[in-house]
Each structure stands twice: as structure tokens, then as C-alpha cells.
Amino acid sequence: MRLSYAIGRLDHTLSQAIEAAIAASGLKLAQYTTLSILAAQPSLSNAQLARRAFVRPQSMNQVLAGLERQELITRRPDAEHGRIIRMELSPRGHTLLATCDRHVEALEAAMLDGLDPEERAALSRAVARATENLRAR
Amino acid sequence: MRLSYAIGRLDHTLSQAIEAAIAASGLKLAQYTTLSILAAQPSLSNAQLARRAFVRPQSMNQVLAGLERQELITRRPDAEHGRIIRMELSPRGHTLLATCDRHVEALEAAMLDGLDPEERAALSRAVARATENLRAR
DNA sequence: CCTATGTCAGTCGGACTGATATGT
DNA sequence: CACATATCAGTCGGACTGACATAG
């Protein structure tokens, strides 16, 4: 079987598993991803988040609207720039993300069962390198 | 960065690259995947193909309708079963698939640049194992 | 002017659920 | 009757393109 196909199948299976793992929190996958990005790097704007997630600003805006409706983020106008609105995780956002992270970490642990530390590191490196190679085209 | 995220990003980038590589043939990714499955195992029914591709029969039916419209497959009623319709690649389907396969193989080669044979084999094994682990849940 | 940002609006393809008819 | 298959029809969420106003 072609490697491309195997990667697509893994991603498909993994996405479904993560969605199931975070569904109890009421989060969609795109929302969880966005919260994760925002936790790692606070005070990003909609446009910046869109670039990080490789989607259009319009798509990211929809995700953020949902997160704000659930009061998981706050939107605060930039102090120096009149147009930019910066996002922050709310206290509820932080705790909900932490809960989801625990579930996802357990899921990843199950996914990597049977692989020793060297194999896990090699997998991470190979995935990163493959992505770089494709993006370099 | 979390491994789940890296895998999702690789799949996203890879899908876009494959779509671009086969676009000249007028094929969509789902159509290319279906032709590949059918080349490896001819005479499958719609329901069988849907299970292989992990989609509903209705979704697969749409893909097959497109392939038939382009005369890349032929649909022939089963000799013994009055309801089942079996799919075959047409001569055009075979040649178009071969062309796409060459492009995709070149793409995969570029993706794996810098990884030695052992690392490539390890990647394949790790991806397969991770998928099995998730599906076993 | 040119660029970046935020956002309203419409579109589009993909996969889904529901319903129905038919063959074993 | 139960079950699998094919297929028509509608729905739904996600991402897209287009358009526009505004800030720098």
C-alpha cells in the first residue's frame, strides 16, 4: 500500500478518535486546535491564527465566534492598532483545554503503544521532515 | 508540537500536493484513490469500495458516477446476483491511473528526501502500527 | 496608493442521514 | 422476515471566493 494512502488513513482515524475524545467537552476539532495554538502563543489576531492553522481568515473567524460564544476566549482590541483584535484564553478556556489535553495525551499514548522511545522520536522526525520537504516545493 | 497536530499538518500538505499533481488529469483525490483501490482489486461493488475507503455507499456512488462519466470505469451487473454491480477499470482508466501514479511516486520520493531506507521503512511501520492501535480501540 | 485586517455574504464540494426499492 | 445492495433526496458543517470598510 502506498505511503500517502497510509498517512491519509492514519490522519482520518486519528481525527475521528480525537473528536470522540473531546466531544464530551463540547469542542470541535478545529476549536480544540485553535485553543492549543492560542495557549502556546497568546494574544494572536484572527489573521495570525488563520495563518498558523493554514485556513482563510473567514474560516478562522467562524471558529473564534464559536469559542467566544462559549466564553472560552476573550477578544480585546489591540492597544496600538485600531483594527487588530487579539485573542486570549479565558479561565474557562484554560481549564477546558487542560481537560482535553489529558484525553488527547492518553489517546496518543495508546496510538504509540508498542513503539519504543527511539521509534517514537524517529516518527516525529520523519513526519516533520516530510512536511518540510513538501512545503519546500 | 503535539504529534497529532504534526500528522494532521502532513496529511493536509500531502493531500494538497497530490491534488495538484493529478489535477492535470482532471481527477479529484477521491477519484484517484478509488481508481487505485480498483486497480489493486478489480470487480468490487459499490458497497465493497465504500468499506475500503471508509465512506458511506452514497458517497462512493458519487465518486463512481464521476468516474463513469469520464469513462474511466465500466459498471457491469454481477452474473449471479441481480442487484450487485461490479466496477472495472476501462483502458482509459488504466492509462490515466498509470500517469497519475508516476506523478505521485515522484511526489513521494521528494517527500522522503533525506530519509535513508531504514528510516523510510520505520516510518511505514510506525504509521501502520499507529493506525492499528487506534482502530483496535 | 498599497497593504493588512476584520467581517458580511454567497458558493461549493464532500460526507452525512433518511427513505425506498429490490435481490438473496 | 432479516439483511445487503443500490440509489434518490435532503441536510449539514467546513472551507472556499468575492466584496467591502477601515487602519497604517
PDB file of C-alpha atoms (C1' of nucleotides) in Angstrom:
ATOM      1  CA  MET A   1       0.000   0.000   0.000  1.00  0.00           C
ATOM      2  CA  ARG A   2       1.220   3.474  -0.898  1.00  0.00           C
ATOM      3  CA  LEU A   3       2.585   5.573   1.957  1.00  0.00           C
ATOM      4  CA  SER A   4       0.370   8.540   1.019  1.00  0.00           C
ATOM      5  CA  TYR A   5      -2.666   6.369   1.471  1.00  0.00           C
ATOM      6  CA  ALA A   6      -1.453   5.046   4.823  1.00  0.00           C
ATOM      7  CA  ILE A   7      -0.833   8.587   6.073  1.00  0.00           C
ATOM      8  CA  GLY A   8      -4.280   9.695   4.953  1.00  0.00           C
ATOM      9  CA  ARG A   9      -5.869   6.753   6.679  1.00  0.00           C
ATOM     10  CA  LEU A  10      -3.953   7.429   9.906  1.00  0.00           C
ATOM     11  CA  ASP A  11      -4.975  11.062   9.896  1.00  0.00           C
ATOM     12  CA  HIS A  12      -8.591  10.144   9.235  1.00  0.00           C
ATOM     13  CA  THR A  13      -8.653   7.588  12.044  1.00  0.00           C
ATOM     14  CA  LEU A  14      -6.793   9.903  14.407  1.00  0.00           C
ATOM     15  CA  SER A  15      -9.107  12.835  13.701  1.00  0.00           C
ATOM     16  CA  GLN A  16     -12.150  10.731  14.466  1.00  0.00           C
ATOM     17  CA  ALA A  17     -10.552   9.472  17.683  1.00  0.00           C
ATOM     18  CA  ILE A  18      -9.679  12.985  18.858  1.00  0.00           C
ATOM     19  CA  GLU A  19     -13.145  14.261  18.001  1.00  0.00           C
ATOM     20  CA  ALA A  20     -14.617  11.488  20.101  1.00  0.00           C
ATOM     21  CA  ALA A  21     -12.185  12.202  22.938  1.00  0.00           C
ATOM     22  CA  ILE A  22     -13.064  15.901  23.146  1.00  0.00           C
ATOM     23  CA  ALA A  23     -16.757  15.659  22.252  1.00  0.00           C
ATOM     24  CA  ALA A  24     -17.713  15.480  25.938  1.00  0.00           C
ATOM     25  CA  SER A  25     -16.261  18.975  26.348  1.00  0.00           C
ATOM     26  CA  GLY A  26     -18.465  20.280  23.559  1.00  0.00           C
ATOM     27  CA  LEU A  27     -15.447  21.191  21.439  1.00  0.00           C
ATOM     28  CA  LYS A  28     -14.978  20.597  17.732  1.00  0.00           C
ATOM     29  CA  LEU A  29     -11.564  19.579  16.435  1.00  0.00           C
ATOM     30  CA  ALA A  30     -10.901  22.963  14.826  1.00  0.00           C
ATOM     31  CA  GLN A  31     -11.817  24.681  18.074  1.00  0.00           C
ATOM     32  CA  TYR A  32      -9.513  22.462  20.103  1.00  0.00           C
ATOM     33  CA  THR A  33      -6.661  23.085  17.673  1.00  0.00           C
ATOM     34  CA  THR A  34      -7.215  26.828  17.875  1.00  0.00           C
ATOM     35  CA  LEU A  35      -7.280  26.794  21.675  1.00  0.00           C
ATOM     36  CA  SER A  36      -3.997  24.846  21.624  1.00  0.00           C
ATOM     37  CA  ILE A  37      -2.323  27.362  19.326  1.00  0.00           C
ATOM     38  CA  LEU A  38      -3.582  30.202  21.486  1.00  0.00           C
ATOM     39  CA  ALA A  39      -2.360  28.563  24.683  1.00  0.00           C
ATOM     40  CA  ALA A  40       1.118  28.157  23.222  1.00  0.00           C
ATOM     41  CA  GLN A  41       1.172  31.722  21.940  1.00  0.00           C
ATOM     42  CA  PRO A  42      -1.332  34.134  23.477  1.00  0.00           C
ATOM     43  CA  SER A  43      -2.579  37.427  22.054  1.00  0.00           C
ATOM     44  CA  LEU A  44      -2.652  36.405  18.420  1.00  0.00           C
ATOM     45  CA  SER A  45      -5.009  38.144  15.992  1.00  0.00           C
ATOM     46  CA  ASN A  46      -7.532  36.423  13.756  1.00  0.00           C
ATOM     47  CA  ALA A  47      -5.262  36.819  10.743  1.00  0.00           C
ATOM     48  CA  GLN A  48      -2.282  35.397  12.599  1.00  0.00           C
ATOM     49  CA  LEU A  49      -4.268  32.423  13.855  1.00  0.00           C
ATOM     50  CA  ALA A  50      -5.567  31.774  10.339  1.00  0.00           C
ATOM     51  CA  ARG A  51      -2.017  31.611   9.018  1.00  0.00           C
ATOM     52  CA  ARG A  52      -0.924  29.241  11.793  1.00  0.00           C
ATOM     53  CA  ALA A  53      -3.837  26.921  11.072  1.00  0.00           C
ATOM     54  CA  PHE A  54      -3.494  27.197   7.271  1.00  0.00           C
ATOM     55  CA  VAL A  55      -7.023  28.402   6.699  1.00  0.00           C
ATOM     56  CA  ARG A  56      -8.547  31.662   5.477  1.00  0.00           C
ATOM     57  CA  PRO A  57      -9.309  34.448   7.944  1.00  0.00           C
ATOM     58  CA  GLN A  58     -13.028  33.922   7.238  1.00  0.00           C
ATOM     59  CA  SER A  59     -12.839  30.296   8.331  1.00  0.00           C
ATOM     60  CA  MET A  60     -10.859  31.092  11.462  1.00  0.00           C
ATOM     61  CA  ASN A  61     -13.337  33.838  12.272  1.00  0.00           C
ATOM     62  CA  GLN A  62     -16.142  31.272  12.410  1.00  0.00           C
ATOM     63  CA  VAL A  63     -14.132  29.107  14.795  1.00  0.00           C
ATOM     64  CA  LEU A  64     -13.362  32.081  17.025  1.00  0.00           C
ATOM     65  CA  ALA A  65     -17.004  33.166  17.045  1.00  0.00           C
ATOM     66  CA  GLY A  66     -17.921  29.751  18.413  1.00  0.00           C
ATOM     67  CA  LEU A  67     -15.213  29.897  21.044  1.00  0.00           C
ATOM     68  CA  GLU A  68     -16.287  33.341  22.135  1.00  0.00           C
ATOM     69  CA  ARG A  69     -19.935  32.251  22.315  1.00  0.00           C
ATOM     70  CA  GLN A  70     -18.848  29.531  24.740  1.00  0.00           C
ATOM     71  CA  GLU A  71     -16.782  32.107  26.627  1.00  0.00           C
ATOM     72  CA  LEU A  72     -13.576  30.147  26.133  1.00  0.00           C
ATOM     73  CA  ILE A  73     -11.704  33.118  24.682  1.00  0.00           C
ATOM     74  CA  THR A  74     -11.884  36.874  25.035  1.00  0.00           C
ATOM     75  CA  ARG A  75     -11.393  39.317  22.160  1.00  0.00           C
ATOM     76  CA  ARG A  76      -9.628  42.536  23.036  1.00  0.00           C
ATOM     77  CA  PRO A  77      -8.783  45.346  20.592  1.00  0.00           C
ATOM     78  CA  ASP A  78      -5.071  45.973  20.202  1.00  0.00           C
ATOM     79  CA  ALA A  79      -3.831  48.954  22.196  1.00  0.00           C
ATOM     80  CA  GLU A  80      -1.835  50.468  19.365  1.00  0.00           C
ATOM     81  CA  HIS A  81      -3.629  49.281  16.230  1.00  0.00           C
ATOM     82  CA  GLY A  82      -7.255  50.266  15.759  1.00  0.00           C
ATOM     83  CA  ARG A  83      -8.236  47.297  13.578  1.00  0.00           C
ATOM     84  CA  ILE A  84      -6.488  44.293  15.134  1.00  0.00           C
ATOM     85  CA  ILE A  85      -8.328  42.282  17.779  1.00  0.00           C
ATOM     86  CA  ARG A  86      -6.235  39.997  19.955  1.00  0.00           C
ATOM     87  CA  MET A  87      -7.490  36.723  21.429  1.00  0.00           C
ATOM     88  CA  GLU A  88      -6.860  35.382  24.908  1.00  0.00           C
ATOM     89  CA  LEU A  89      -7.924  32.181  26.604  1.00  0.00           C
ATOM     90  CA  SER A  90     -10.425  32.776  29.373  1.00  0.00           C
ATOM     91  CA  PRO A  91     -10.064  30.895  32.681  1.00  0.00           C
ATOM     92  CA  ARG A  92     -12.749  28.504  31.443  1.00  0.00           C
ATOM     93  CA  GLY A  93     -10.823  28.098  28.200  1.00  0.00           C
ATOM     94  CA  HIS A  94      -7.684  27.150  30.091  1.00  0.00           C
ATOM     95  CA  THR A  95      -9.359  24.543  32.246  1.00  0.00           C
ATOM     96  CA  LEU A  96     -11.338  23.050  29.365  1.00  0.00           C
ATOM     97  CA  LEU A  97      -8.197  22.845  27.247  1.00  0.00           C
ATOM     98  CA  ALA A  98      -6.331  21.147  30.080  1.00  0.00           C
ATOM     99  CA  THR A  99      -9.059  18.525  30.356  1.00  0.00           C
ATOM    100  CA  CYS A 100      -8.999  17.872  26.612  1.00  0.00           C
ATOM    101  CA  ASP A 101      -5.224  17.739  26.591  1.00  0.00           C
ATOM    102  CA  ARG A 102      -5.266  14.956  29.156  1.00  0.00           C
ATOM    103  CA  HIS A 103      -7.649  12.932  26.986  1.00  0.00           C
ATOM    104  CA  VAL A 104      -5.653  13.555  23.830  1.00  0.00           C
ATOM    105  CA  GLU A 105      -2.397  12.673  25.548  1.00  0.00           C
ATOM    106  CA  ALA A 106      -3.898   9.390  26.662  1.00  0.00           C
ATOM    107  CA  LEU A 107      -5.063   8.803  23.112  1.00  0.00           C
ATOM    108  CA  GLU A 108      -1.608   9.465  21.703  1.00  0.00           C
ATOM    109  CA  ALA A 109      -0.110   7.131  24.255  1.00  0.00           C
ATOM    110  CA  ALA A 110      -2.478   4.392  23.089  1.00  0.00           C
ATOM    111  CA  MET A 111      -1.668   5.174  19.480  1.00  0.00           C
ATOM    112  CA  LEU A 112       2.046   4.798  20.093  1.00  0.00           C
ATOM    113  CA  ASP A 113       1.707   1.566  22.040  1.00  0.00           C
ATOM    114  CA  GLY A 114       4.375  -0.918  21.010  1.00  0.00           C
ATOM    115  CA  LEU A 115       6.771   1.744  19.738  1.00  0.00           C
ATOM    116  CA  ASP A 116       9.893   2.304  21.822  1.00  0.00           C
ATOM    117  CA  PRO A 117      11.218   5.819  22.539  1.00  0.00           C
ATOM    118  CA  GLU A 118      13.644   5.695  19.622  1.00  0.00           C
ATOM    119  CA  GLU A 119      10.870   4.708  17.223  1.00  0.00           C
ATOM    120  CA  ARG A 120       8.623   7.485  18.520  1.00  0.00           C
ATOM    121  CA  ALA A 121      11.347  10.058  18.083  1.00  0.00           C
ATOM    122  CA  ALA A 122      12.080   8.733  14.608  1.00  0.00           C
ATOM    123  CA  LEU A 123       8.384   9.002  13.712  1.00  0.00           C
ATOM    124  CA  SER A 124       8.225  12.618  14.863  1.00  0.00           C
ATOM    125  CA  ARG A 125      11.358  13.498  12.957  1.00  0.00           C
ATOM    126  CA  ALA A 126      10.226  11.747   9.788  1.00  0.00           C
ATOM    127  CA  VAL A 127       6.808  13.437   9.863  1.00  0.00           C
ATOM    128  CA  ALA A 128       8.385  16.842  10.361  1.00  0.00           C
ATOM    129  CA  ARG A 129      10.938  16.275   7.627  1.00  0.00           C
ATOM    130  CA  ALA A 130       8.322  15.012   5.162  1.00  0.00           C
ATOM    131  CA  THR A 131       6.162  18.083   5.794  1.00  0.00           C
ATOM    132  CA  GLU A 132       9.123  20.393   5.283  1.00  0.00           C
ATOM    133  CA  ASN A 133      10.080  18.635   2.070  1.00  0.00           C
ATOM    134  CA  LEU A 134       6.578  19.053   0.670  1.00  0.00           C
ATOM    135  CA  ARG A 135       6.293  22.668   1.694  1.00  0.00           C
ATOM    136  CA  ALA A 136       9.691  23.448   0.174  1.00  0.00           C
ATOM    137  CA  ARG A 137       8.352  22.683  -3.296  1.00  0.00           C
TER     138      ARG A 137
ATOM    139  CA  MET B   1       4.299  20.481  18.997  1.00  0.00           C
ATOM    140  CA  ARG B   2       1.897  17.590  19.527  1.00  0.00           C
ATOM    141  CA  LEU B   3       2.322  14.588  17.229  1.00  0.00           C
ATOM    142  CA  SER B   4      -1.381  14.563  16.324  1.00  0.00           C
ATOM    143  CA  TYR B   5      -1.046  18.086  15.040  1.00  0.00           C
ATOM    144  CA  ALA B   6       2.077  17.246  13.021  1.00  0.00           C
ATOM    145  CA  ILE B   7       0.335  14.266  11.434  1.00  0.00           C
ATOM    146  CA  GLY B   8      -2.677  16.382  10.536  1.00  0.00           C
ATOM    147  CA  ARG B   9      -0.464  19.007   9.001  1.00  0.00           C
ATOM    148  CA  LEU B  10       1.458  16.431   6.975  1.00  0.00           C
ATOM    149  CA  ASP B  11      -1.751  14.896   5.662  1.00  0.00           C
ATOM    150  CA  HIS B  12      -3.129  18.317   4.771  1.00  0.00           C
ATOM    151  CA  THR B  13       0.042  19.319   2.936  1.00  0.00           C
ATOM    152  CA  LEU B  14       0.323  15.944   1.235  1.00  0.00           C
ATOM    153  CA  SER B  15      -3.300  15.967   0.093  1.00  0.00           C
ATOM    154  CA  GLN B  16      -2.871  19.387  -1.464  1.00  0.00           C
ATOM    155  CA  ALA B  17       0.313  18.255  -3.204  1.00  0.00           C
ATOM    156  CA  ILE B  18      -1.313  15.127  -4.608  1.00  0.00           C
ATOM    157  CA  GLU B  19      -4.341  17.100  -5.767  1.00  0.00           C
ATOM    158  CA  ALA B  20      -2.026  19.459  -7.601  1.00  0.00           C
ATOM    159  CA  ALA B  21      -0.060  16.554  -9.085  1.00  0.00           C
ATOM    160  CA  ILE B  22      -3.138  14.834 -10.521  1.00  0.00           C
ATOM    161  CA  ALA B  23      -5.163  17.927 -11.397  1.00  0.00           C
ATOM    162  CA  ALA B  24      -3.807  17.901 -14.945  1.00  0.00           C
ATOM    163  CA  SER B  25      -5.508  14.539 -15.437  1.00  0.00           C
ATOM    164  CA  GLY B  26      -8.816  16.011 -14.365  1.00  0.00           C
ATOM    165  CA  LEU B  27      -9.015  13.675 -11.378  1.00  0.00           C
ATOM    166  CA  LYS B  28     -10.057  14.547  -7.845  1.00  0.00           C
ATOM    167  CA  LEU B  29      -8.245  12.936  -4.922  1.00  0.00           C
ATOM    168  CA  ALA B  30     -11.178  10.690  -4.026  1.00  0.00           C
ATOM    169  CA  GLN B  31     -11.404   9.546  -7.643  1.00  0.00           C
ATOM    170  CA  TYR B  32      -7.698   8.765  -7.792  1.00  0.00           C
ATOM    171  CA  THR B  33      -7.900   6.801  -4.551  1.00  0.00           C
ATOM    172  CA  THR B  34     -10.850   4.818  -5.851  1.00  0.00           C
ATOM    173  CA  LEU B  35      -9.105   4.008  -9.125  1.00  0.00           C
ATOM    174  CA  SER B  36      -6.099   2.796  -7.131  1.00  0.00           C
ATOM    175  CA  ILE B  37      -8.211   0.510  -4.975  1.00  0.00           C
ATOM    176  CA  LEU B  38      -9.938  -0.828  -8.061  1.00  0.00           C
ATOM    177  CA  ALA B  39      -6.653  -1.450  -9.854  1.00  0.00           C
ATOM    178  CA  ALA B  40      -5.345  -3.459  -6.916  1.00  0.00           C
ATOM    179  CA  GLN B  41      -8.554  -5.449  -6.636  1.00  0.00           C
ATOM    180  CA  PRO B  42     -10.851  -5.417  -9.673  1.00  0.00           C
ATOM    181  CA  SER B  43     -14.553  -6.227  -9.802  1.00  0.00           C
ATOM    182  CA  LEU B  44     -15.530  -4.706  -6.486  1.00  0.00           C
ATOM    183  CA  SER B  45     -19.080  -3.497  -5.895  1.00  0.00           C
ATOM    184  CA  ASN B  46     -20.052  -0.021  -4.726  1.00  0.00           C
ATOM    185  CA  ALA B  47     -20.647  -1.290  -1.195  1.00  0.00           C
ATOM    186  CA  GLN B  48     -17.282  -3.052  -1.085  1.00  0.00           C
ATOM    187  CA  LEU B  49     -15.455   0.025  -2.366  1.00  0.00           C
ATOM    188  CA  ALA B  50     -17.222   2.189   0.201  1.00  0.00           C
ATOM    189  CA  ARG B  51     -15.999  -0.054   3.003  1.00  0.00           C
ATOM    190  CA  ARG B  52     -12.424   0.003   1.693  1.00  0.00           C
ATOM    191  CA  ALA B  53     -12.427   3.771   1.507  1.00  0.00           C
ATOM    192  CA  PHE B  54     -14.213   4.213   4.873  1.00  0.00           C
ATOM    193  CA  VAL B  55     -17.090   6.216   3.446  1.00  0.00           C
ATOM    194  CA  ARG B  56     -20.825   5.581   3.024  1.00  0.00           C
ATOM    195  CA  PRO B  57     -22.103   3.849  -0.080  1.00  0.00           C
ATOM    196  CA  GLN B  58     -23.836   7.098  -1.060  1.00  0.00           C
ATOM    197  CA  SER B  59     -20.553   8.992  -1.057  1.00  0.00           C
ATOM    198  CA  MET B  60     -18.755   6.302  -3.029  1.00  0.00           C
ATOM    199  CA  ASN B  61     -21.606   6.254  -5.508  1.00  0.00           C
ATOM    200  CA  GLN B  62     -20.990   9.916  -6.308  1.00  0.00           C
ATOM    201  CA  VAL B  63     -17.318   9.232  -6.921  1.00  0.00           C
ATOM    202  CA  LEU B  64     -18.128   6.297  -9.188  1.00  0.00           C
ATOM    203  CA  ALA B  65     -20.685   8.328 -11.120  1.00  0.00           C
ATOM    204  CA  GLY B  66     -17.953  10.844 -11.911  1.00  0.00           C
ATOM    205  CA  LEU B  67     -15.531   8.136 -12.955  1.00  0.00           C
ATOM    206  CA  GLU B  68     -18.128   6.536 -15.208  1.00  0.00           C
ATOM    207  CA  ARG B  69     -18.981   9.901 -16.764  1.00  0.00           C
ATOM    208  CA  GLN B  70     -15.324  10.245 -17.688  1.00  0.00           C
ATOM    209  CA  GLU B  71     -15.361   6.670 -18.987  1.00  0.00           C
ATOM    210  CA  LEU B  72     -12.578   5.609 -16.619  1.00  0.00           C
ATOM    211  CA  ILE B  73     -14.555   2.672 -15.225  1.00  0.00           C
ATOM    212  CA  THR B  74     -17.272   0.385 -16.509  1.00  0.00           C
ATOM    213  CA  ARG B  75     -20.168  -0.841 -14.391  1.00  0.00           C
ATOM    214  CA  ARG B  76     -21.321  -4.370 -15.099  1.00  0.00           C
ATOM    215  CA  PRO B  77     -24.105  -6.221 -13.266  1.00  0.00           C
ATOM    216  CA  ASP B  78     -22.962  -9.302 -11.392  1.00  0.00           C
ATOM    217  CA  ALA B  79     -23.635 -12.535 -13.275  1.00  0.00           C
ATOM    218  CA  GLU B  80     -25.111 -14.336 -10.281  1.00  0.00           C
ATOM    219  CA  HIS B  81     -26.554 -11.551  -8.134  1.00  0.00           C
ATOM    220  CA  GLY B  82     -29.270  -9.372  -9.623  1.00  0.00           C
ATOM    221  CA  ARG B  83     -28.552  -6.284  -7.515  1.00  0.00           C
ATOM    222  CA  ILE B  84     -24.759  -6.054  -7.311  1.00  0.00           C
ATOM    223  CA  ILE B  85     -22.936  -4.007  -9.936  1.00  0.00           C
ATOM    224  CA  ARG B  86     -19.212  -4.621 -10.292  1.00  0.00           C
ATOM    225  CA  MET B  87     -16.703  -1.975 -11.349  1.00  0.00           C
ATOM    226  CA  GLU B  88     -13.785  -2.404 -13.726  1.00  0.00           C
ATOM    227  CA  LEU B  89     -11.134  -0.007 -14.914  1.00  0.00           C
ATOM    228  CA  SER B  90     -11.507   0.869 -18.571  1.00  0.00           C
ATOM    229  CA  PRO B  91      -8.407   1.025 -20.787  1.00  0.00           C
ATOM    230  CA  ARG B  92      -8.505   4.801 -20.405  1.00  0.00           C
ATOM    231  CA  GLY B  93      -8.776   4.357 -16.660  1.00  0.00           C
ATOM    232  CA  HIS B  94      -5.682   2.192 -16.603  1.00  0.00           C
ATOM    233  CA  THR B  95      -3.563   4.581 -18.608  1.00  0.00           C
ATOM    234  CA  LEU B  96      -4.738   7.651 -16.691  1.00  0.00           C
ATOM    235  CA  LEU B  97      -4.048   5.924 -13.394  1.00  0.00           C
ATOM    236  CA  ALA B  98      -0.561   4.944 -14.574  1.00  0.00           C
ATOM    237  CA  THR B  99       0.191   8.566 -15.443  1.00  0.00           C
ATOM    238  CA  CYS B 100      -1.029   9.783 -12.058  1.00  0.00           C
ATOM    239  CA  ASP B 101       0.899   7.059 -10.279  1.00  0.00           C
ATOM    240  CA  ARG B 102       4.123   8.274 -11.837  1.00  0.00           C
ATOM    241  CA  HIS B 103       3.472  11.811 -10.620  1.00  0.00           C
ATOM    242  CA  VAL B 104       2.516  10.656  -7.144  1.00  0.00           C
ATOM    243  CA  GLU B 105       5.549   8.392  -6.902  1.00  0.00           C
ATOM    244  CA  ALA B 106       7.762  11.323  -7.789  1.00  0.00           C
ATOM    245  CA  LEU B 107       5.991  13.370  -5.151  1.00  0.00           C
ATOM    246  CA  GLU B 108       6.529  10.707  -2.512  1.00  0.00           C
ATOM    247  CA  ALA B 109      10.186  10.482  -3.455  1.00  0.00           C
ATOM    248  CA  ALA B 110      10.520  14.229  -2.923  1.00  0.00           C
ATOM    249  CA  MET B 111       8.653  13.968   0.358  1.00  0.00           C
ATOM    250  CA  LEU B 112      11.046  11.306   1.630  1.00  0.00           C
ATOM    251  CA  ASP B 113      14.170  13.155   0.568  1.00  0.00           C
ATOM    252  CA  GLY B 114      16.829  12.971   3.259  1.00  0.00           C
ATOM    253  CA  LEU B 115      15.442   9.812   4.835  1.00  0.00           C
ATOM    254  CA  ASP B 116      17.510   6.667   4.365  1.00  0.00           C
ATOM    255  CA  PRO B 117      15.884   3.302   3.543  1.00  0.00           C
ATOM    256  CA  GLU B 118      15.792   2.248   7.190  1.00  0.00           C
ATOM    257  CA  GLU B 119      14.069   5.481   8.199  1.00  0.00           C
ATOM    258  CA  ARG B 120      11.525   5.090   5.406  1.00  0.00           C
ATOM    259  CA  ALA B 121      10.731   1.553   6.444  1.00  0.00           C
ATOM    260  CA  ALA B 122      10.461   2.645  10.061  1.00  0.00           C
ATOM    261  CA  LEU B 123       8.054   5.416   9.058  1.00  0.00           C
ATOM    262  CA  SER B 124       5.835   2.993   7.172  1.00  0.00           C
ATOM    263  CA  ARG B 125       5.818   0.555  10.050  1.00  0.00           C
ATOM    264  CA  ALA B 126       5.098   3.240  12.643  1.00  0.00           C
ATOM    265  CA  VAL B 127       2.221   4.678  10.603  1.00  0.00           C
ATOM    266  CA  ALA B 128       0.693   1.239  10.123  1.00  0.00           C
ATOM    267  CA  ARG B 129       1.091   0.363  13.761  1.00  0.00           C
ATOM    268  CA  ALA B 130      -0.387   3.646  14.972  1.00  0.00           C
ATOM    269  CA  THR B 131      -3.420   3.160  12.727  1.00  0.00           C
ATOM    270  CA  GLU B 132      -3.933  -0.375  14.004  1.00  0.00           C
ATOM    271  CA  ASN B 133      -3.640   0.788  17.598  1.00  0.00           C
ATOM    272  CA  LEU B 134      -6.304   3.434  17.082  1.00  0.00           C
ATOM    273  CA  ARG B 135      -8.661   1.135  15.227  1.00  0.00           C
ATOM    274  CA  ALA B 136      -8.278  -1.527  17.913  1.00  0.00           C
ATOM    275  CA  ARG B 137      -9.939   0.753  20.460  1.00  0.00           C
TER     276      ARG B 137
ATOM    277  C1'  DC C   1      -1.847  54.308  -3.414  1.00  0.00           C
ATOM    278  C1'  DC C   2      -0.780  49.909  -1.463  1.00  0.00           C
ATOM    279  C1'  DT C   3      -1.106  46.546   2.019  1.00  0.00           C
ATOM    280  C1'  DA C   4      -3.090  44.172   6.002  1.00  0.00           C
ATOM    281  C1'  DT C   5      -7.044  43.303   8.828  1.00  0.00           C
ATOM    282  C1'  DG C   6     -11.808  42.149  10.064  1.00  0.00           C
ATOM    283  C1'  DT C   7     -16.068  40.719   8.504  1.00  0.00           C
ATOM    284  C1'  DC C   8     -20.563  40.159   5.744  1.00  0.00           C
ATOM    285  C1'  DA C   9     -22.309  37.300   2.111  1.00  0.00           C
ATOM    286  C1'  DG C  10     -22.681  33.680  -1.074  1.00  0.00           C
ATOM    287  C1'  DT C  11     -20.890  29.326  -3.080  1.00  0.00           C
ATOM    288  C1'  DC C  12     -19.261  24.772  -3.418  1.00  0.00           C
ATOM    289  C1'  DG C  13     -17.877  20.012  -2.824  1.00  0.00           C
ATOM    290  C1'  DG C  14     -17.898  16.191   0.386  1.00  0.00           C
ATOM    291  C1'  DA C  15     -19.784  13.388   3.544  1.00  0.00           C
ATOM    292  C1'  DC C  16     -23.540  12.607   6.152  1.00  0.00           C
ATOM    293  C1'  DT C  17     -28.675  10.732   7.458  1.00  0.00           C
ATOM    294  C1'  DG C  18     -33.182   9.318   5.804  1.00  0.00           C
ATOM    295  C1'  DA C  19     -36.084   6.793   2.769  1.00  0.00           C
ATOM    296  C1'  DT C  20     -37.134   3.499  -0.698  1.00  0.00           C
ATOM    297  C1'  DA C  21     -36.892  -0.420  -3.888  1.00  0.00           C
ATOM    298  C1'  DT C  22     -35.024  -4.725  -4.854  1.00  0.00           C
ATOM    299  C1'  DG C  23     -32.420  -9.056  -4.667  1.00  0.00           C
ATOM    300  C1'  DT C  24     -30.840 -13.460  -1.506  1.00  0.00           C
TER     301       DT C  24
ATOM    302  C1'  DC D   1     -38.604 -11.607   7.924  1.00  0.00           C
ATOM    303  C1'  DA D   2     -33.846 -10.224   8.136  1.00  0.00           C
ATOM    304  C1'  DC D   3     -30.187  -8.454   5.642  1.00  0.00           C
ATOM    305  C1'  DA D   4     -27.342  -6.461   1.954  1.00  0.00           C
ATOM    306  C1'  DT D   5     -27.237  -3.589  -2.014  1.00  0.00           C
ATOM    307  C1'  DA D   6     -28.177   0.419  -4.939  1.00  0.00           C
ATOM    308  C1'  DT D   7     -29.748   4.875  -5.220  1.00  0.00           C
ATOM    309  C1'  DC D   8     -32.796   9.160  -4.823  1.00  0.00           C
ATOM    310  C1'  DA D   9     -33.220  13.122  -1.890  1.00  0.00           C
ATOM    311  C1'  DG D  10     -32.225  16.355   1.582  1.00  0.00           C
ATOM    312  C1'  DT D  11     -29.068  18.211   5.191  1.00  0.00           C
ATOM    313  C1'  DC D  12     -25.046  19.936   7.293  1.00  0.00           C
ATOM    314  C1'  DG D  13     -20.562  21.760   8.501  1.00  0.00           C
ATOM    315  C1'  DG D  14     -16.273  23.411   6.696  1.00  0.00           C
ATOM    316  C1'  DA D  15     -13.636  25.773   3.754  1.00  0.00           C
ATOM    317  C1'  DC D  16     -13.630  28.483  -0.024  1.00  0.00           C
ATOM    318  C1'  DT D  17     -14.080  33.136  -3.160  1.00  0.00           C
ATOM    319  C1'  DG D  18     -15.908  37.757  -3.538  1.00  0.00           C
ATOM    320  C1'  DA D  19     -16.776  42.269  -1.743  1.00  0.00           C
ATOM    321  C1'  DC D  20     -16.196  45.973   1.265  1.00  0.00           C
ATOM    322  C1'  DA D  21     -14.797  49.081   5.029  1.00  0.00           C
ATOM    323  C1'  DT D  22     -11.050  50.549   7.807  1.00  0.00           C
ATOM    324  C1'  DA D  23      -6.293  51.142   9.798  1.00  0.00           C
ATOM    325  C1'  DG D  24      -1.498  52.094   8.870  1.00  0.00           C
TER     326       DG D  24
END
